């Protein structure tokens, strides 16, 4: 079984398209990380004099500096904006999309430099999803469909291990491939931002205080008491699980398709249509909300689960959004895996 899995894994990673895509995506990642956002490279020195508890004196200095903002002081603007946002002397109320008052579970009362983590967290949600979808589609879409196209499916199914162990080997090799792709992206991402900022400072600060841009604190109202590095680990594991689920779906479509091209087109449609509808065209009728919230790509992006406290009541059972999503995806994944086994075992050879 180990030899068979190794052979199937070798078939995946020896595809030229995988290496071409990997090289292109890594170059794009580096260019985008270095050129797309002009934010401060290393703002540690700007934050150093103001680190620690937010006091009335710091708030007064921040207000004065913000009023006198200029191009010469833009690199120092971040620390003053942070102080103004989390000032304990500010009586501001914010509302969610339903008009409910948003309350902070974790109150930020100190200022520390943690900008590198804002970029690291954002890139799993954005470029990390693109990277993994491309790599998974190119690597896994041909896994079963290629056997049909080459005419080897019937031969494989008639072999000693063709109706059970072969599918298991393909599945394990595919999952190992997904894990390696996530590890490659994570390693390069950490290296790029460590080199760009010169440090990964602020790892022990709460995620509620982590912002990528001066005006964006996505986790300000998150109910989870994670530090930046703790949440990065949680985000990474959740992202990996989402990628593994997507990989299983790609394998099922591959087993149902006569060629790799058809498998690729169908999987791209499964990913692209919801993205275009909800993110690009802002298609958001009430009846379709559940499609966006429980899309399989939501887990790959991760962020939605941890932004604000959301719960659902189903048949009198109250569970958090994350828990309900995991239950649904567990059921879907089991069905997808069983469907892949059954499809490859019983499907007639394509003409």
PDB file of C-alpha atoms in Angstrom, residues 46-245:
ATOM      1  CA  UNK A  46       7.615  54.550  15.678  1.00  0.00           C
ATOM      2  CA  UNK A  47       5.666  52.435  18.160  1.00  0.00           C
ATOM      3  CA  UNK A  48       8.443  52.083  20.733  1.00  0.00           C
ATOM      4  CA  UNK A  49       7.878  55.417  22.550  1.00  0.00           C
ATOM      5  CA  UNK A  50       4.136  54.727  22.885  1.00  0.00           C
ATOM      6  CA  UNK A  51       4.123  51.022  23.756  1.00  0.00           C
ATOM      7  CA  UNK A  52       2.165  49.968  26.818  1.00  0.00           C
ATOM      8  CA  UNK A  53      -1.130  51.161  28.335  1.00  0.00           C
ATOM      9  CA  UNK A  54      -3.060  53.872  26.480  1.00  0.00           C
ATOM     10  CA  UNK A  55      -3.103  56.977  28.653  1.00  0.00           C
ATOM     11  CA  UNK A  56      -4.835  60.334  28.347  1.00  0.00           C
ATOM     12  CA  UNK A  57      -1.481  61.909  27.471  1.00  0.00           C
ATOM     13  CA  UNK A  58      -0.932  59.469  24.582  1.00  0.00           C
ATOM     14  CA  UNK A  59      -4.449  60.113  23.307  1.00  0.00           C
ATOM     15  CA  UNK A  60      -3.831  63.877  23.342  1.00  0.00           C
ATOM     16  CA  UNK A  61      -0.570  63.460  21.401  1.00  0.00           C
ATOM     17  CA  UNK A  62      -2.308  61.146  18.914  1.00  0.00           C
ATOM     18  CA  UNK A  63      -5.134  63.635  18.299  1.00  0.00           C
ATOM     19  CA  UNK A  64      -2.665  66.457  17.693  1.00  0.00           C
ATOM     20  CA  UNK A  65      -0.563  64.365  15.314  1.00  0.00           C
ATOM     21  CA  UNK A  66      -3.574  63.151  13.344  1.00  0.00           C
ATOM     22  CA  UNK A  67      -4.767  66.736  12.856  1.00  0.00           C
ATOM     23  CA  UNK A  68      -1.304  67.716  11.593  1.00  0.00           C
ATOM     24  CA  UNK A  69      -0.973  64.718   9.274  1.00  0.00           C
ATOM     25  CA  UNK A  70       1.345  65.183   6.300  1.00  0.00           C
ATOM     26  CA  UNK A  71       3.378  63.073   3.901  1.00  0.00           C
ATOM     27  CA  UNK A  72       6.420  63.533   6.113  1.00  0.00           C
ATOM     28  CA  UNK A  73       4.631  61.995   9.108  1.00  0.00           C
ATOM     29  CA  UNK A  74       2.683  59.257   7.283  1.00  0.00           C
ATOM     30  CA  UNK A  75       5.005  56.457   8.490  1.00  0.00           C
ATOM     31  CA  UNK A  76       4.288  57.466  12.095  1.00  0.00           C
ATOM     32  CA  UNK A  77       0.565  57.790  11.455  1.00  0.00           C
ATOM     33  CA  UNK A  78      -0.164  54.146  12.258  1.00  0.00           C
ATOM     34  CA  UNK A  79       0.653  54.322  15.950  1.00  0.00           C
ATOM     35  CA  UNK A  80      -1.457  57.456  16.455  1.00  0.00           C
ATOM     36  CA  UNK A  81      -4.396  55.960  14.605  1.00  0.00           C
ATOM     37  CA  UNK A  82      -4.140  52.796  16.724  1.00  0.00           C
ATOM     38  CA  UNK A  83      -4.235  54.876  19.890  1.00  0.00           C
ATOM     39  CA  UNK A  84      -7.308  56.764  18.681  1.00  0.00           C
ATOM     40  CA  UNK A  85      -9.138  53.575  17.725  1.00  0.00           C
ATOM     41  CA  UNK A  86      -8.562  51.783  21.024  1.00  0.00           C
ATOM     42  CA  UNK A  87      -8.664  54.814  23.310  1.00  0.00           C
ATOM     43  CA  UNK A  88     -10.487  53.929  26.556  1.00  0.00           C
ATOM     44  CA  UNK A  89     -11.613  57.572  26.727  1.00  0.00           C
ATOM     45  CA  UNK A  90     -13.582  57.363  23.479  1.00  0.00           C
ATOM     46  CA  UNK A  91     -17.305  56.659  23.777  1.00  0.00           C
ATOM     47  CA  UNK A  92     -18.116  55.277  20.335  1.00  0.00           C
ATOM     48  CA  UNK A  93     -20.771  52.755  19.363  1.00  0.00           C
ATOM     49  CA  UNK A  94     -20.666  50.597  16.246  1.00  0.00           C
ATOM     50  CA  UNK A  95     -23.442  48.536  14.724  1.00  0.00           C
ATOM     51  CA  UNK A  96     -23.432  45.335  12.682  1.00  0.00           C
ATOM     52  CA  UNK A  97     -25.248  44.828   9.382  1.00  0.00           C
ATOM     53  CA  UNK A  98     -28.453  44.000  11.270  1.00  0.00           C
ATOM     54  CA  UNK A  99     -28.384  47.160  13.360  1.00  0.00           C
ATOM     55  CA  UNK A 100     -27.272  45.457  16.567  1.00  0.00           C
ATOM     56  CA  UNK A 101     -24.722  47.114  18.843  1.00  0.00           C
ATOM     57  CA  UNK A 102     -21.311  45.493  18.482  1.00  0.00           C
ATOM     58  CA  UNK A 103     -19.600  44.784  21.785  1.00  0.00           C
ATOM     59  CA  UNK A 104     -15.939  43.968  22.301  1.00  0.00           C
ATOM     60  CA  UNK A 105     -15.306  40.654  24.043  1.00  0.00           C
ATOM     61  CA  UNK A 106     -11.626  41.540  24.341  1.00  0.00           C
ATOM     62  CA  UNK A 107     -10.799  45.152  25.217  1.00  0.00           C
ATOM     63  CA  UNK A 108      -7.537  46.447  23.796  1.00  0.00           C
ATOM     64  CA  UNK A 109      -5.962  48.859  26.266  1.00  0.00           C
ATOM     65  CA  UNK A 110      -2.311  48.731  25.223  1.00  0.00           C
ATOM     66  CA  UNK A 111      -0.391  49.647  22.104  1.00  0.00           C
ATOM     67  CA  UNK A 112       2.189  47.321  20.584  1.00  0.00           C
ATOM     68  CA  UNK A 113       3.643  46.999  17.102  1.00  0.00           C
ATOM     69  CA  UNK A 114       2.142  43.973  15.303  1.00  0.00           C
ATOM     70  CA  UNK A 115       1.700  45.063  11.669  1.00  0.00           C
ATOM     71  CA  UNK A 116       3.607  42.073  10.167  1.00  0.00           C
ATOM     72  CA  UNK A 117       0.922  39.752  11.531  1.00  0.00           C
ATOM     73  CA  UNK A 118      -1.826  41.741   9.856  1.00  0.00           C
ATOM     74  CA  UNK A 119      -0.231  41.015   6.491  1.00  0.00           C
ATOM     75  CA  UNK A 120       0.417  37.360   7.321  1.00  0.00           C
ATOM     76  CA  UNK A 121      -3.181  36.778   8.409  1.00  0.00           C
ATOM     77  CA  UNK A 122      -4.619  38.583   5.392  1.00  0.00           C
ATOM     78  CA  UNK A 123      -2.550  36.658   2.871  1.00  0.00           C
ATOM     79  CA  UNK A 124      -3.949  33.266   3.847  1.00  0.00           C
ATOM     80  CA  UNK A 125      -7.437  34.685   3.332  1.00  0.00           C
ATOM     81  CA  UNK A 126      -6.584  36.223  -0.041  1.00  0.00           C
ATOM     82  CA  UNK A 127      -3.520  34.973  -1.927  1.00  0.00           C
ATOM     83  CA  UNK A 128      -3.346  31.726   0.024  1.00  0.00           C
ATOM     84  CA  UNK A 129      -6.774  30.686  -1.261  1.00  0.00           C
ATOM     85  CA  UNK A 130      -5.848  31.523  -4.858  1.00  0.00           C
ATOM     86  CA  UNK A 131      -2.537  29.674  -4.536  1.00  0.00           C
ATOM     87  CA  UNK A 132      -4.129  26.534  -3.098  1.00  0.00           C
ATOM     88  CA  UNK A 133      -7.071  26.430  -5.502  1.00  0.00           C
ATOM     89  CA  UNK A 134      -4.779  26.612  -8.521  1.00  0.00           C
ATOM     90  CA  UNK A 135      -2.366  24.011  -7.146  1.00  0.00           C
ATOM     91  CA  UNK A 136      -5.167  21.643  -6.115  1.00  0.00           C
ATOM     92  CA  UNK A 137      -6.959  21.923  -9.450  1.00  0.00           C
ATOM     93  CA  UNK A 138      -3.812  21.324 -11.499  1.00  0.00           C
ATOM     94  CA  UNK A 139      -2.577  18.509  -9.294  1.00  0.00           C
ATOM     95  CA  UNK A 140      -5.780  16.608  -8.499  1.00  0.00           C
ATOM     96  CA  UNK A 141      -8.223  17.195 -11.353  1.00  0.00           C
ATOM     97  CA  UNK A 142      -6.417  14.616 -13.573  1.00  0.00           C
ATOM     98  CA  UNK A 143      -6.045  11.944 -10.846  1.00  0.00           C
ATOM     99  CA  UNK A 144      -8.999   9.805 -12.009  1.00  0.00           C
ATOM    100  CA  UNK A 145      -9.976  11.531 -15.257  1.00  0.00           C
ATOM    101  CA  UNK A 146      -6.531  10.869 -16.722  1.00  0.00           C
ATOM    102  CA  UNK A 147      -7.036   7.123 -16.241  1.00  0.00           C
ATOM    103  CA  UNK A 148     -10.199   7.312 -18.357  1.00  0.00           C
ATOM    104  CA  UNK A 149      -8.550   9.461 -21.032  1.00  0.00           C
ATOM    105  CA  UNK A 150      -5.548   7.106 -21.301  1.00  0.00           C
ATOM    106  CA  UNK A 151      -7.746   4.008 -21.334  1.00  0.00           C
ATOM    107  CA  UNK A 152      -6.121   2.533 -18.227  1.00  0.00           C
ATOM    108  CA  UNK A 153      -9.165   2.697 -15.942  1.00  0.00           C
ATOM    109  CA  UNK A 154     -10.539  -0.721 -16.942  1.00  0.00           C
ATOM    110  CA  UNK A 155      -7.116  -2.331 -16.577  1.00  0.00           C
ATOM    111  CA  UNK A 156      -6.583  -0.811 -13.146  1.00  0.00           C
ATOM    112  CA  UNK A 157     -10.019  -1.862 -11.908  1.00  0.00           C
ATOM    113  CA  UNK A 158      -9.413  -5.436 -12.992  1.00  0.00           C
ATOM    114  CA  UNK A 159      -6.155  -5.643 -11.051  1.00  0.00           C
ATOM    115  CA  UNK A 160      -5.803  -7.097  -7.561  1.00  0.00           C
ATOM    116  CA  UNK A 161      -5.884  -3.696  -5.856  1.00  0.00           C
ATOM    117  CA  UNK A 162      -7.906  -1.819  -8.444  1.00  0.00           C
ATOM    118  CA  UNK A 163     -11.262  -1.600  -6.682  1.00  0.00           C
ATOM    119  CA  UNK A 164     -10.239  -0.498  -3.232  1.00  0.00           C
ATOM    120  CA  UNK A 165      -6.611   0.018  -2.410  1.00  0.00           C
ATOM    121  CA  UNK A 166      -5.935   1.973  -5.607  1.00  0.00           C
ATOM    122  CA  UNK A 167      -8.578   4.553  -4.704  1.00  0.00           C
ATOM    123  CA  UNK A 168      -7.193   4.727  -1.163  1.00  0.00           C
ATOM    124  CA  UNK A 169      -3.678   5.250  -2.512  1.00  0.00           C
ATOM    125  CA  UNK A 170      -4.826   8.017  -4.845  1.00  0.00           C
ATOM    126  CA  UNK A 171      -6.721   9.653  -1.985  1.00  0.00           C
ATOM    127  CA  UNK A 172      -3.770   9.530   0.454  1.00  0.00           C
ATOM    128  CA  UNK A 173      -1.292  10.715  -2.189  1.00  0.00           C
ATOM    129  CA  UNK A 174      -3.609  13.607  -3.029  1.00  0.00           C
ATOM    130  CA  UNK A 175      -4.001  14.639   0.591  1.00  0.00           C
ATOM    131  CA  UNK A 176      -0.230  14.508   1.100  1.00  0.00           C
ATOM    132  CA  UNK A 177       0.179  16.714  -1.968  1.00  0.00           C
ATOM    133  CA  UNK A 178      -2.265  19.260  -0.477  1.00  0.00           C
ATOM    134  CA  UNK A 179      -0.359  19.300   2.829  1.00  0.00           C
ATOM    135  CA  UNK A 180       2.931  19.946   1.006  1.00  0.00           C
ATOM    136  CA  UNK A 181       1.391  22.816  -0.995  1.00  0.00           C
ATOM    137  CA  UNK A 182       0.089  24.460   2.195  1.00  0.00           C
ATOM    138  CA  UNK A 183       3.508  24.024   3.831  1.00  0.00           C
ATOM    139  CA  UNK A 184       5.263  25.599   0.824  1.00  0.00           C
ATOM    140  CA  UNK A 185       2.954  28.611   0.753  1.00  0.00           C
ATOM    141  CA  UNK A 186       3.181  29.115   4.527  1.00  0.00           C
ATOM    142  CA  UNK A 187       6.986  28.903   4.532  1.00  0.00           C
ATOM    143  CA  UNK A 188       7.387  31.363   1.659  1.00  0.00           C
ATOM    144  CA  UNK A 189       4.792  33.712   3.150  1.00  0.00           C
ATOM    145  CA  UNK A 190       6.549  33.795   6.520  1.00  0.00           C
ATOM    146  CA  UNK A 191       9.951  34.274   4.888  1.00  0.00           C
ATOM    147  CA  UNK A 192       8.766  37.095   2.606  1.00  0.00           C
ATOM    148  CA  UNK A 193       7.241  39.113   5.429  1.00  0.00           C
ATOM    149  CA  UNK A 194      10.060  38.428   7.841  1.00  0.00           C
ATOM    150  CA  UNK A 195      12.455  39.817   5.227  1.00  0.00           C
ATOM    151  CA  UNK A 196      10.156  42.684   4.310  1.00  0.00           C
ATOM    152  CA  UNK A 197       9.535  43.930   7.858  1.00  0.00           C
ATOM    153  CA  UNK A 198      12.821  42.791   9.364  1.00  0.00           C
ATOM    154  CA  UNK A 199      10.926  41.101  12.208  1.00  0.00           C
ATOM    155  CA  UNK A 200       7.674  39.399  13.155  1.00  0.00           C
ATOM    156  CA  UNK A 201       7.077  41.591  16.201  1.00  0.00           C
ATOM    157  CA  UNK A 202       3.803  41.564  18.107  1.00  0.00           C
ATOM    158  CA  UNK A 203       3.214  37.811  18.050  1.00  0.00           C
ATOM    159  CA  UNK A 204       1.931  37.884  21.640  1.00  0.00           C
ATOM    160  CA  UNK A 205      -0.530  40.771  21.137  1.00  0.00           C
ATOM    161  CA  UNK A 206      -4.315  40.131  20.886  1.00  0.00           C
ATOM    162  CA  UNK A 207      -5.742  39.658  17.389  1.00  0.00           C
ATOM    163  CA  UNK A 208      -8.264  42.411  18.141  1.00  0.00           C
ATOM    164  CA  UNK A 209      -5.389  44.914  17.852  1.00  0.00           C
ATOM    165  CA  UNK A 210      -3.928  43.468  14.652  1.00  0.00           C
ATOM    166  CA  UNK A 211      -4.485  45.576  11.548  1.00  0.00           C
ATOM    167  CA  UNK A 212      -3.026  45.277   8.076  1.00  0.00           C
ATOM    168  CA  UNK A 213      -3.883  48.803   7.030  1.00  0.00           C
ATOM    169  CA  UNK A 214      -4.171  51.917   9.175  1.00  0.00           C
ATOM    170  CA  UNK A 215      -7.952  51.859   8.807  1.00  0.00           C
ATOM    171  CA  UNK A 216      -8.648  48.135   8.999  1.00  0.00           C
ATOM    172  CA  UNK A 217      -8.879  46.080  12.198  1.00  0.00           C
ATOM    173  CA  UNK A 218     -10.824  43.062  10.949  1.00  0.00           C
ATOM    174  CA  UNK A 219     -10.777  41.213  14.279  1.00  0.00           C
ATOM    175  CA  UNK A 220     -11.636  44.196  16.492  1.00  0.00           C
ATOM    176  CA  UNK A 221     -14.891  42.543  17.608  1.00  0.00           C
ATOM    177  CA  UNK A 222     -13.749  38.930  17.487  1.00  0.00           C
ATOM    178  CA  UNK A 223     -14.969  36.944  20.520  1.00  0.00           C
ATOM    179  CA  UNK A 224     -11.863  34.729  20.514  1.00  0.00           C
ATOM    180  CA  UNK A 225      -9.043  35.446  22.966  1.00  0.00           C
ATOM    181  CA  UNK A 226      -6.140  34.528  20.694  1.00  0.00           C
ATOM    182  CA  UNK A 227      -2.787  36.195  20.414  1.00  0.00           C
ATOM    183  CA  UNK A 228      -1.580  36.915  16.887  1.00  0.00           C
ATOM    184  CA  UNK A 229       0.607  33.814  16.697  1.00  0.00           C
ATOM    185  CA  UNK A 230      -2.055  31.584  18.285  1.00  0.00           C
ATOM    186  CA  UNK A 231      -4.623  32.715  15.778  1.00  0.00           C
ATOM    187  CA  UNK A 232      -2.145  32.265  12.938  1.00  0.00           C
ATOM    188  CA  UNK A 233      -1.842  28.611  13.983  1.00  0.00           C
ATOM    189  CA  UNK A 234      -5.629  28.223  14.229  1.00  0.00           C
ATOM    190  CA  UNK A 235      -6.074  29.935  10.880  1.00  0.00           C
ATOM    191  CA  UNK A 236      -3.441  27.730   9.258  1.00  0.00           C
ATOM    192  CA  UNK A 237      -4.996  24.474  10.535  1.00  0.00           C
ATOM    193  CA  UNK A 238      -8.497  25.590   9.507  1.00  0.00           C
ATOM    194  CA  UNK A 239      -7.183  26.610   6.082  1.00  0.00           C
ATOM    195  CA  UNK A 240      -5.482  23.224   5.679  1.00  0.00           C
ATOM    196  CA  UNK A 241      -8.676  21.338   6.574  1.00  0.00           C
ATOM    197  CA  UNK A 242     -10.604  23.450   4.066  1.00  0.00           C
ATOM    198  CA  UNK A 243      -8.017  22.661   1.387  1.00  0.00           C
ATOM    199  CA  UNK A 244      -8.265  18.935   2.140  1.00  0.00           C
ATOM    200  CA  UNK A 245     -12.063  19.091   1.803  1.00  0.00           C
TER     201      UNK A 245
END
